[in-house]
Amino acid sequence: MYRLALLICVILGIAGKPALAEPRLALVIGNAKYGTEIGKLPNPANDAALMAATLTKLGFNVTKLIDADQKQMKRAIADFGAALIAAGPDAAGLFFYAGHGVQIDGENYLIPIGAVIEKEADAELEAVQADWVMKQMEFAGNRINIIVLDACRNNPLARGMRSSTRGLARMDAPKGSFIAYSTAPGETAADGDTKNSPYTQALTKAMLEPGVAIEETFRNARIDVLNATGEKQVPWESSSLTGAFYFQEGAAKAAAIATVTTPAETSSASKSVAAAVAPGGVIKDCPACPELITIPAGGFIMGATDNEADSSDVERPPTQISVPNFALGKTHVTRGQYATFIEQSGHKSDDNCWVEAEGGKNDFVRGKNWQDPGFDQGEEDPVVCVSAADAEAYVKWLGKTSGKAYRLPSEAEWEYAARAGATGAYYWGDDVRNYCKFGNIADEAATQTYEGWNVVDCDDGYVHTSPAASFEANAFGLYDMLGNVKQWVADCWNDDLEGIGPGAKARRTGNCKMRAVRGSAWNGQPAIGRLAYREGNNVPTAYYNYGFRVARDF
């Protein structure tokens, strides 16, 4: 049996108080005893009971309904919205639904007990629109609202419905939100062999971990679901959070870090590496090697939708991609790391870089290079004025030095890692004004030097490059995936994403005189500071806003 677990939507404002400082309210609904037309479901009541018990432990005042009809569902949801208003602006609300759900014309509906839906138009009369639940909670105006929809299996009402489709549609949440799917939009997820779904079981377990931010909670749940389903089910998140939220306060567990000083690993070092290669672990293969973050296998939709602001056909068609596990540089390669490479390898970088020339115009200038890009840098700043050829030489040297399979990431790997489950324009959500918390881009600081730029309405404190990891990481623990410097990747350039799926290829063929470039830079305009943005450039050419980060296989 299959189940489709839709969505977790967390509507968050600015979280300035401890997790338990706010009143916590929850409404939990589990629908299982449908009629013969739909069939009884084995898990929703169990999932609702498990979620209710977990939320009670976490300090939520829980109202639970089992096998509710439409009137009962709508009344309970309306009362829940009113209770949130009464609780005040600091309240945290959580809505959980387990049961059947259906997508019709791109709209998602929760199916009550007793619903009679024989044609598409019946859904509005007989079901509960998922977006209506979200609006009820948004209207309350409280600081934190969480919606968890665990809507089951393939569409049970597909017969006679031309526009109904497999799975449920992606839903756009209001500003300051976190959206997580138990699997990719439009996909189904395994029901599991126990009394609870793999997703609900993993999520309730992750919620109880002390000192774990909400983003990490869902990442931990995703890893457990991947393991439980043999990586067939990939939970999905999109975040536009503007503050922190913890289900359970307390000290978080320390992350495992592996340090390997020689290719010939001792047995104790091997044990450390084994711990580090678990998703989210940190690897450092040699003293000169950059730190890596292990990225779990999974799937995602690569590229931009037709309605994404500032997007272009270069970023389309959006394509479902499967990505095996790999490791990716925690940050860009720094000037200090690149200097070690130059010293030990004898590599000669091109002494010609696209920089700011006289008169304020950009041009290729002889004598400008990674050591002198035209602005001051420290050893911890990302190296710039390096070409794709320079980046390839670096990873080749790193492989020989460490004995590991170092390379540049593919385009698909880069975007998967950058999104870290996010489906919006940025890995923190859709609000560009939050850019300065997460990345270095053209902003108010840049206007001190560059007049007339179209900038983000915030101040990150840097006109040019910033030291690595100066801003907040994404959900995978990666820094500067957007901002600071653009990044060369392994793929040859292609004018669109046609034919890129379904697997994440190590290197895509195409115009191999050019190389794909991902991410944005310190001088990037807001329109190109998005996750889906992509461009290409000549392999031997160096730019003052281009750098790279490394990847490796296990």
XYZ file of C-alpha atoms in Angstrom:
554
model
C 0.000 0.000 0.000
C 1.121 3.527 -0.654
C 0.491 6.780 1.044
C 1.124 10.297 -0.029
C 2.205 12.496 2.832
C 1.805 16.022 1.665
C 3.131 18.894 3.489
C 4.440 20.508 6.529
C 3.965 24.220 6.427
C 5.450 26.269 9.184
C 4.355 29.891 9.187
C 6.937 31.688 11.243
C 7.402 35.276 12.159
C 10.431 36.491 14.063
C 11.146 34.050 16.882
C 12.736 36.092 19.585
C 11.736 34.032 22.622
C 12.668 30.584 23.913
C 10.675 27.715 22.418
C 8.494 27.156 25.491
C 7.888 30.818 26.260
C 4.877 30.920 23.939
C 1.461 29.275 24.396
C 1.325 26.123 22.241
C -1.903 24.858 20.672
C -2.430 21.883 18.341
C -5.325 20.375 16.379
C -4.789 16.757 15.281
C -7.150 14.954 12.873
C -6.882 11.354 11.675
C -9.377 10.008 9.120
C -9.334 6.252 8.454
C -12.839 4.714 8.269
C -13.863 5.771 4.766
C -16.699 4.014 2.953
C -16.403 1.139 0.505
C -15.834 3.505 -2.428
C -12.558 4.724 -0.904
C -11.704 2.005 1.575
C -10.519 1.944 5.170
C -6.983 3.160 5.838
C -4.805 1.358 8.402
C -2.543 4.128 9.682
C -4.103 7.631 9.946
C -5.703 7.069 13.357
C -2.413 5.626 14.654
C -0.450 8.494 13.144
C -2.794 11.040 14.703
C -2.479 9.346 18.094
C 1.334 9.292 17.876
C 1.490 12.935 16.827
C -0.950 14.000 19.581
C 1.086 12.201 22.229
C 4.335 13.698 20.950
C 2.947 17.227 20.863
C 1.583 16.845 24.394
C 5.106 15.955 25.560
C 6.335 19.080 23.820
C 3.986 21.362 25.731
C 1.155 21.697 23.200
C -2.473 21.833 24.332
C -3.829 19.203 21.929
C -7.344 18.709 20.531
C -7.703 15.375 18.699
C -10.393 14.228 16.258
C -10.634 10.730 14.770
C -12.802 9.960 11.702
C -14.312 13.427 11.322
C -16.850 14.412 8.689
C -16.681 17.703 6.794
C -18.769 19.693 9.272
C -16.729 18.431 12.217
C -13.456 19.193 10.433
C -14.446 22.715 9.414
C -15.866 23.556 12.846
C -12.738 22.263 14.575
C -10.458 24.208 12.223
C -12.465 27.413 12.671
C -12.426 26.979 16.453
C -8.678 26.343 16.300
C -8.154 29.606 14.444
C -10.217 31.449 17.052
C -8.213 29.815 19.860
C -4.982 31.001 18.254
C -6.288 34.550 18.144
C -7.285 34.345 21.802
C -3.850 32.939 22.727
C -2.201 36.105 21.481
C 0.528 37.052 19.009
C 3.212 34.990 20.770
C 1.292 31.718 20.396
C 2.529 28.722 18.408
C -0.090 26.675 16.565
C 0.210 23.253 14.923
C -2.347 21.498 12.721
C -1.868 17.816 11.823
C -3.991 15.831 9.388
C -3.655 12.158 8.442
C -6.060 10.705 5.887
C -6.921 10.870 2.218
C -6.074 13.907 0.131
C -6.569 14.664 -3.545
C -5.262 17.207 -6.057
C -7.713 18.704 -8.546
C -6.705 21.499 -10.921
C -3.625 22.140 -8.796
C -5.655 22.533 -5.578
C -5.286 20.136 -2.648
C -8.298 18.829 -0.741
C -8.476 16.896 2.534
C -11.142 14.193 2.365
C -13.536 13.945 5.340
C -15.338 10.769 6.372
C -18.607 10.417 4.453
C -17.512 12.566 1.481
C -19.241 11.714 -1.805
C -17.031 12.940 -4.633
C -17.981 11.609 -8.039
C -16.781 14.522 -10.171
C -14.302 17.350 -9.832
C -16.834 19.992 -8.835
C -17.895 17.887 -5.844
C -14.576 18.423 -4.094
C -15.352 22.003 -3.037
C -18.723 20.876 -1.673
C -17.633 17.676 0.064
C -13.978 18.154 1.054
C -11.845 20.678 2.945
C -9.438 22.778 0.904
C -5.939 22.588 2.368
C -5.325 26.240 1.564
C -8.325 27.189 3.721
C -6.649 25.633 6.753
C -3.554 27.707 6.087
C -5.589 30.898 5.769
C -7.405 30.247 9.052
C -4.091 30.029 10.866
C -2.518 32.938 9.009
C -5.484 35.154 9.900
C -4.814 34.523 13.597
C -1.660 36.609 13.233
C 0.307 34.653 15.821
C 4.051 34.269 15.723
C 4.374 30.596 14.756
C 1.927 28.329 12.923
C 2.752 24.810 11.811
C 0.619 22.743 9.434
C 1.346 19.040 8.986
C -0.692 17.262 6.309
C -0.144 13.527 5.952
C -2.508 12.824 3.046
C -2.505 9.201 1.972
C -1.641 7.115 -1.092
C -2.601 7.523 -4.727
C -5.672 9.562 -5.599
C -8.621 7.394 -4.496
C -11.075 9.483 -6.509
C -9.363 9.555 -9.903
C -12.161 7.829 -11.804
C -14.040 10.334 -13.932
C -11.820 13.264 -12.870
C -9.881 14.552 -15.874
C -7.738 17.087 -14.011
C -6.964 15.061 -10.901
C -3.378 13.855 -10.797
C -1.076 11.512 -8.944
C -0.058 12.860 -5.578
C -0.629 16.350 -4.251
C 0.469 19.734 -5.535
C 3.058 22.027 -4.065
C 1.430 24.752 -1.967
C 2.792 28.265 -1.634
C 2.919 29.340 1.990
C 2.719 32.919 3.247
C 5.815 34.981 3.938
C 7.969 33.654 6.768
C 7.101 30.005 6.217
C 8.649 26.540 6.117
C 7.138 23.941 3.798
C 8.123 20.270 3.949
C 6.705 17.378 1.966
C 7.156 13.784 3.055
C 7.998 13.133 -0.578
C 8.382 15.176 -3.744
C 5.256 17.007 -4.967
C 3.160 14.702 -7.138
C 4.838 11.565 -5.785
C 3.609 8.826 -3.444
C 5.341 7.504 -0.359
C 5.497 4.046 1.218
C 2.955 3.218 3.934
C 5.537 1.145 5.795
C 5.349 -2.165 7.616
C 4.419 -0.831 11.053
C 1.314 0.829 12.424
C 2.717 4.267 11.572
C 3.902 5.765 8.301
C 7.704 6.112 7.920
C 7.339 9.888 7.765
C 5.144 10.408 10.846
C 7.301 7.978 12.786
C 10.508 9.758 11.753
C 9.093 13.236 12.322
C 7.766 12.580 15.826
C 11.121 11.052 16.760
C 12.997 14.069 15.390
C 10.713 16.518 17.209
C 11.784 15.097 20.574
C 15.499 15.722 20.034
C 16.586 18.527 22.402
C 18.235 21.696 21.175
C 17.543 21.051 17.494
C 16.263 23.908 15.328
C 13.211 23.246 13.209
C 15.256 23.052 9.987
C 17.456 20.350 11.513
C 14.387 18.516 12.804
C 13.089 18.029 9.284
C 16.514 17.189 7.921
C 16.879 14.459 10.563
C 13.413 13.136 9.711
C 14.338 13.098 6.024
C 17.437 11.013 6.705
C 15.429 8.463 8.717
C 12.808 8.181 5.964
C 15.514 7.688 3.341
C 16.991 4.867 5.406
C 13.608 3.296 6.172
C 12.492 3.237 2.515
C 15.768 2.328 0.844
C 16.017 5.912 -0.456
C 12.816 5.469 -2.486
C 11.024 8.201 -0.542
C 12.611 11.627 -0.280
C 11.042 14.135 2.143
C 10.935 17.656 0.817
C 11.190 21.073 2.418
C 10.944 24.727 1.432
C 11.800 27.454 3.911
C 11.131 31.157 4.198
C 11.763 31.345 7.929
C 12.659 34.647 9.534
C 13.472 33.311 13.006
C 14.334 30.274 15.087
C 11.978 27.661 16.570
C 12.777 24.577 18.648
C 10.250 21.833 19.372
C 12.294 20.833 22.429
C 14.838 22.956 24.247
C 18.107 21.578 25.578
C 21.652 20.889 24.497
C 22.048 19.532 20.982
C 24.236 16.521 20.267
C 27.645 17.343 18.824
C 28.224 16.534 15.164
C 30.770 13.862 14.277
C 33.954 15.214 12.718
C 36.537 13.054 10.942
C 40.133 14.170 10.486
C 42.314 11.996 8.250
C 45.901 13.128 8.026
C 47.207 10.542 5.538
C 45.692 8.385 2.789
C 46.738 5.301 4.781
C 44.094 5.484 7.518
C 44.609 3.848 10.877
C 41.823 1.702 12.272
C 40.771 4.419 14.712
C 40.740 7.005 11.937
C 38.603 4.640 9.855
C 36.028 4.528 12.626
C 35.965 8.332 12.709
C 35.461 8.459 8.959
C 32.624 5.938 9.197
C 30.859 8.265 11.630
C 31.494 11.295 9.455
C 30.139 9.833 6.223
C 26.689 9.627 7.766
C 24.559 12.435 6.292
C 25.529 15.746 7.871
C 28.940 14.538 9.030
C 32.086 16.598 8.512
C 35.132 15.193 6.695
C 38.655 16.593 6.454
C 40.896 14.221 4.503
C 44.242 15.982 4.927
C 45.702 19.111 6.548
C 45.455 21.062 3.281
C 42.022 19.684 2.372
C 38.852 21.769 2.678
C 36.228 20.536 5.128
C 33.408 18.580 3.459
C 29.796 18.006 4.461
C 28.279 14.625 3.630
C 25.112 15.109 1.573
C 22.401 12.409 1.810
C 21.057 10.749 -1.294
C 17.688 12.052 -2.383
C 15.606 13.628 -5.094
C 14.452 17.107 -5.980
C 12.942 19.183 -8.766
C 15.748 21.065 -10.478
C 15.180 24.438 -12.122
C 12.573 27.180 -12.001
C 8.837 27.064 -12.505
C 7.222 29.232 -15.179
C 5.957 31.698 -12.581
C 9.193 32.170 -10.602
C 10.051 35.858 -10.600
C 13.124 36.843 -12.663
C 13.521 33.309 -14.058
C 14.260 32.493 -17.684
C 14.077 29.550 -20.073
C 17.738 28.787 -19.315
C 16.453 27.502 -15.944
C 13.727 25.297 -17.416
C 12.072 22.818 -17.774
C 11.869 21.915 -14.078
C 13.029 18.303 -13.876
C 12.858 15.589 -11.215
C 16.411 14.510 -10.380
C 17.753 11.665 -8.237
C 21.066 12.312 -6.470
C 23.291 9.642 -4.864
C 25.127 10.530 -1.660
C 28.351 12.501 -1.986
C 30.390 15.057 -0.062
C 30.618 18.775 -0.838
C 32.873 21.556 0.378
C 31.496 23.260 3.476
C 32.628 26.568 1.959
C 34.260 27.844 -1.196
C 37.958 27.063 -1.599
C 39.743 29.908 0.194
C 42.729 32.016 -0.820
C 44.825 30.282 1.803
C 43.908 26.827 0.548
C 44.556 27.827 -3.039
C 47.930 29.335 -2.075
C 48.962 25.976 -0.583
C 47.991 24.305 -3.868
C 50.072 26.772 -5.900
C 53.077 26.324 -3.607
C 52.970 22.538 -3.567
C 51.937 21.858 -7.167
C 53.715 24.613 -9.071
C 50.518 25.328 -11.010
C 50.513 28.610 -12.958
C 47.184 30.430 -12.910
C 46.388 32.770 -15.777
C 47.680 36.291 -15.152
C 44.661 37.852 -16.830
C 41.337 38.419 -15.058
C 38.038 40.159 -15.706
C 38.079 42.909 -13.069
C 37.009 46.490 -12.492
C 39.204 48.530 -14.848
C 39.860 52.255 -15.067
C 36.780 54.402 -15.326
C 34.685 51.909 -13.360
C 34.112 49.590 -16.327
C 34.917 45.882 -16.238
C 37.481 44.388 -18.591
C 40.218 41.770 -18.810
C 43.310 43.245 -17.200
C 46.798 41.778 -17.467
C 48.446 41.394 -14.062
C 45.188 40.913 -12.179
C 44.913 37.421 -10.746
C 43.959 35.404 -7.659
C 46.584 37.264 -5.629
C 45.404 40.687 -6.784
C 41.769 40.731 -7.964
C 41.495 44.502 -7.576
C 40.238 44.535 -3.981
C 41.602 43.454 -0.615
C 41.133 39.864 0.540
C 42.189 37.785 3.529
C 43.315 34.158 3.666
C 39.789 33.035 4.630
C 38.094 34.828 1.725
C 37.087 32.676 -1.252
C 39.710 32.587 -3.978
C 38.640 34.485 -7.115
C 40.173 35.158 -10.536
C 40.432 31.402 -11.110
C 39.222 29.708 -14.291
C 37.448 26.384 -14.685
C 40.812 24.990 -15.811
C 42.382 26.225 -12.559
C 39.595 24.605 -10.542
C 40.089 21.285 -12.352
C 43.828 21.444 -11.667
C 43.111 22.054 -7.980
C 40.804 19.044 -7.541
C 43.237 16.821 -9.452
C 46.041 17.862 -7.079
C 43.748 17.426 -4.073
C 42.942 13.884 -5.176
C 46.623 12.975 -5.403
C 47.368 14.626 -2.054
C 44.524 12.962 -0.155
C 44.100 9.688 -2.031
C 40.374 10.438 -2.391
C 38.146 10.911 -5.444
C 37.942 14.711 -5.505
C 36.193 16.547 -8.343
C 33.939 19.500 -9.074
C 30.241 18.953 -8.341
C 27.782 18.481 -11.160
C 25.125 21.132 -11.742
C 22.429 18.842 -10.375
C 24.462 18.011 -7.274
C 25.154 21.692 -6.695
C 21.502 22.713 -6.866
C 20.353 19.749 -4.766
C 22.889 20.621 -2.067
C 22.148 24.353 -2.276
C 18.399 23.837 -1.932
C 18.790 21.383 0.974
C 15.110 20.580 0.545
C 13.988 24.122 -0.283
C 11.706 24.681 -3.264
C 11.484 28.472 -3.238
C 13.741 31.084 -4.758
C 16.256 30.900 -1.887
C 17.114 28.207 0.643
C 15.706 30.382 3.439
C 12.411 31.044 1.611
C 11.115 33.600 -0.862
C 11.881 36.895 0.898
C 14.926 38.520 -0.729
C 15.224 40.954 2.183
C 16.552 38.117 4.360
C 19.520 37.703 2.019
C 21.965 39.478 4.330
C 21.528 36.776 7.003
C 22.546 34.037 4.586
C 24.798 35.476 1.911
C 26.939 38.295 0.557
C 25.271 39.988 -2.415
C 24.910 43.474 -3.872
C 23.259 45.314 -1.014
C 23.324 48.624 0.821
C 26.984 48.125 1.774
C 27.892 47.988 -1.919
C 26.296 51.379 -2.586
C 29.102 52.967 -0.564
C 31.392 52.141 -3.485
C 29.106 51.445 -6.430
C 26.423 54.020 -7.172
C 23.328 53.178 -9.168
C 23.339 49.430 -8.486
C 20.074 47.539 -8.078
C 20.625 46.171 -4.582
C 18.894 44.113 -1.915
C 17.299 46.234 0.804
C 19.607 45.067 3.602
C 23.238 45.508 4.674
C 25.579 42.512 4.911
C 28.592 44.635 5.858
C 30.771 43.676 2.873
C 31.406 45.547 -0.369
C 33.482 42.753 -1.922
C 34.097 39.170 -0.756
C 33.582 38.106 2.857
C 35.467 35.451 4.853
C 34.112 31.927 4.414
C 31.166 31.008 6.680
C 30.421 34.610 7.685
C 26.687 34.016 7.234
C 24.161 31.361 8.252
C 24.379 27.905 6.655
C 21.602 26.132 4.771
C 19.838 23.031 6.115
C 22.706 20.770 4.974
C 25.273 22.866 6.865
C 26.761 24.452 3.711
C 27.852 28.101 3.700
C 27.694 30.690 0.932
C 25.817 28.530 -1.563
C 24.225 31.814 -2.576
C 26.369 34.932 -2.480
C 30.053 35.754 -2.027
C 31.351 34.229 -5.302
C 29.857 32.242 -8.167
C 31.007 28.660 -8.515
C 32.384 26.675 -11.439
C 30.844 23.205 -11.710
C 31.706 20.119 -13.746
C 29.080 20.288 -16.506
C 29.607 21.530 -20.016
C 27.272 24.406 -20.831
C 23.716 23.760 -22.095
C 21.195 26.465 -22.916
C 18.441 24.853 -20.828
C 17.695 21.834 -18.620
C 16.178 19.720 -21.390
C 17.390 16.142 -21.040
C 19.225 16.601 -17.750
C 17.245 14.022 -15.744
C 16.510 11.788 -14.102
C 19.942 11.072 -12.597
C 22.540 13.551 -11.390
C 25.272 13.039 -13.985
C 28.854 13.684 -12.931
C 29.396 15.805 -16.020
C 26.784 16.827 -18.568
C 27.858 17.037 -22.198
C 27.112 20.019 -24.413
C 29.241 23.011 -25.366
C 32.416 21.902 -23.568
C 34.368 25.010 -24.498
C 32.128 26.607 -21.879
C 31.436 25.466 -18.354
C 28.300 25.877 -16.242
C 28.477 28.328 -13.337
C 26.125 28.287 -10.366
C 25.332 30.559 -7.442
C 25.660 34.306 -7.081
C 28.354 36.737 -5.967
C 29.158 39.794 -3.873
C 28.216 42.013 -6.849
C 25.215 39.941 -7.922
C 21.930 41.711 -8.532
C 18.833 40.336 -6.733
C 17.441 38.801 -9.947
C 20.374 36.404 -10.248
C 20.724 35.598 -6.553
C 18.259 32.689 -6.790
C 18.795 28.932 -6.408
C 17.693 28.173 -9.973
C 19.876 30.823 -11.625
C 22.538 29.420 -13.952
C 25.012 30.827 -16.441
C 27.966 29.605 -18.471
C 31.411 30.921 -19.358
C 34.608 30.016 -21.152
C 36.753 27.314 -19.530
C 40.076 29.242 -19.582
C 38.617 32.577 -18.437
C 38.998 34.006 -14.920
C 36.646 36.500 -13.253
C 36.861 38.519 -10.060
C 33.546 37.127 -8.860
C 34.119 33.451 -9.773
C 35.443 30.763 -7.430
C 34.569 27.123 -6.752
C 34.016 24.461 -4.118
C 35.020 20.807 -4.245
C 33.114 17.539 -4.150
C 34.148 13.947 -3.674
C 32.705 10.465 -3.844
C 32.807 7.842 -1.092
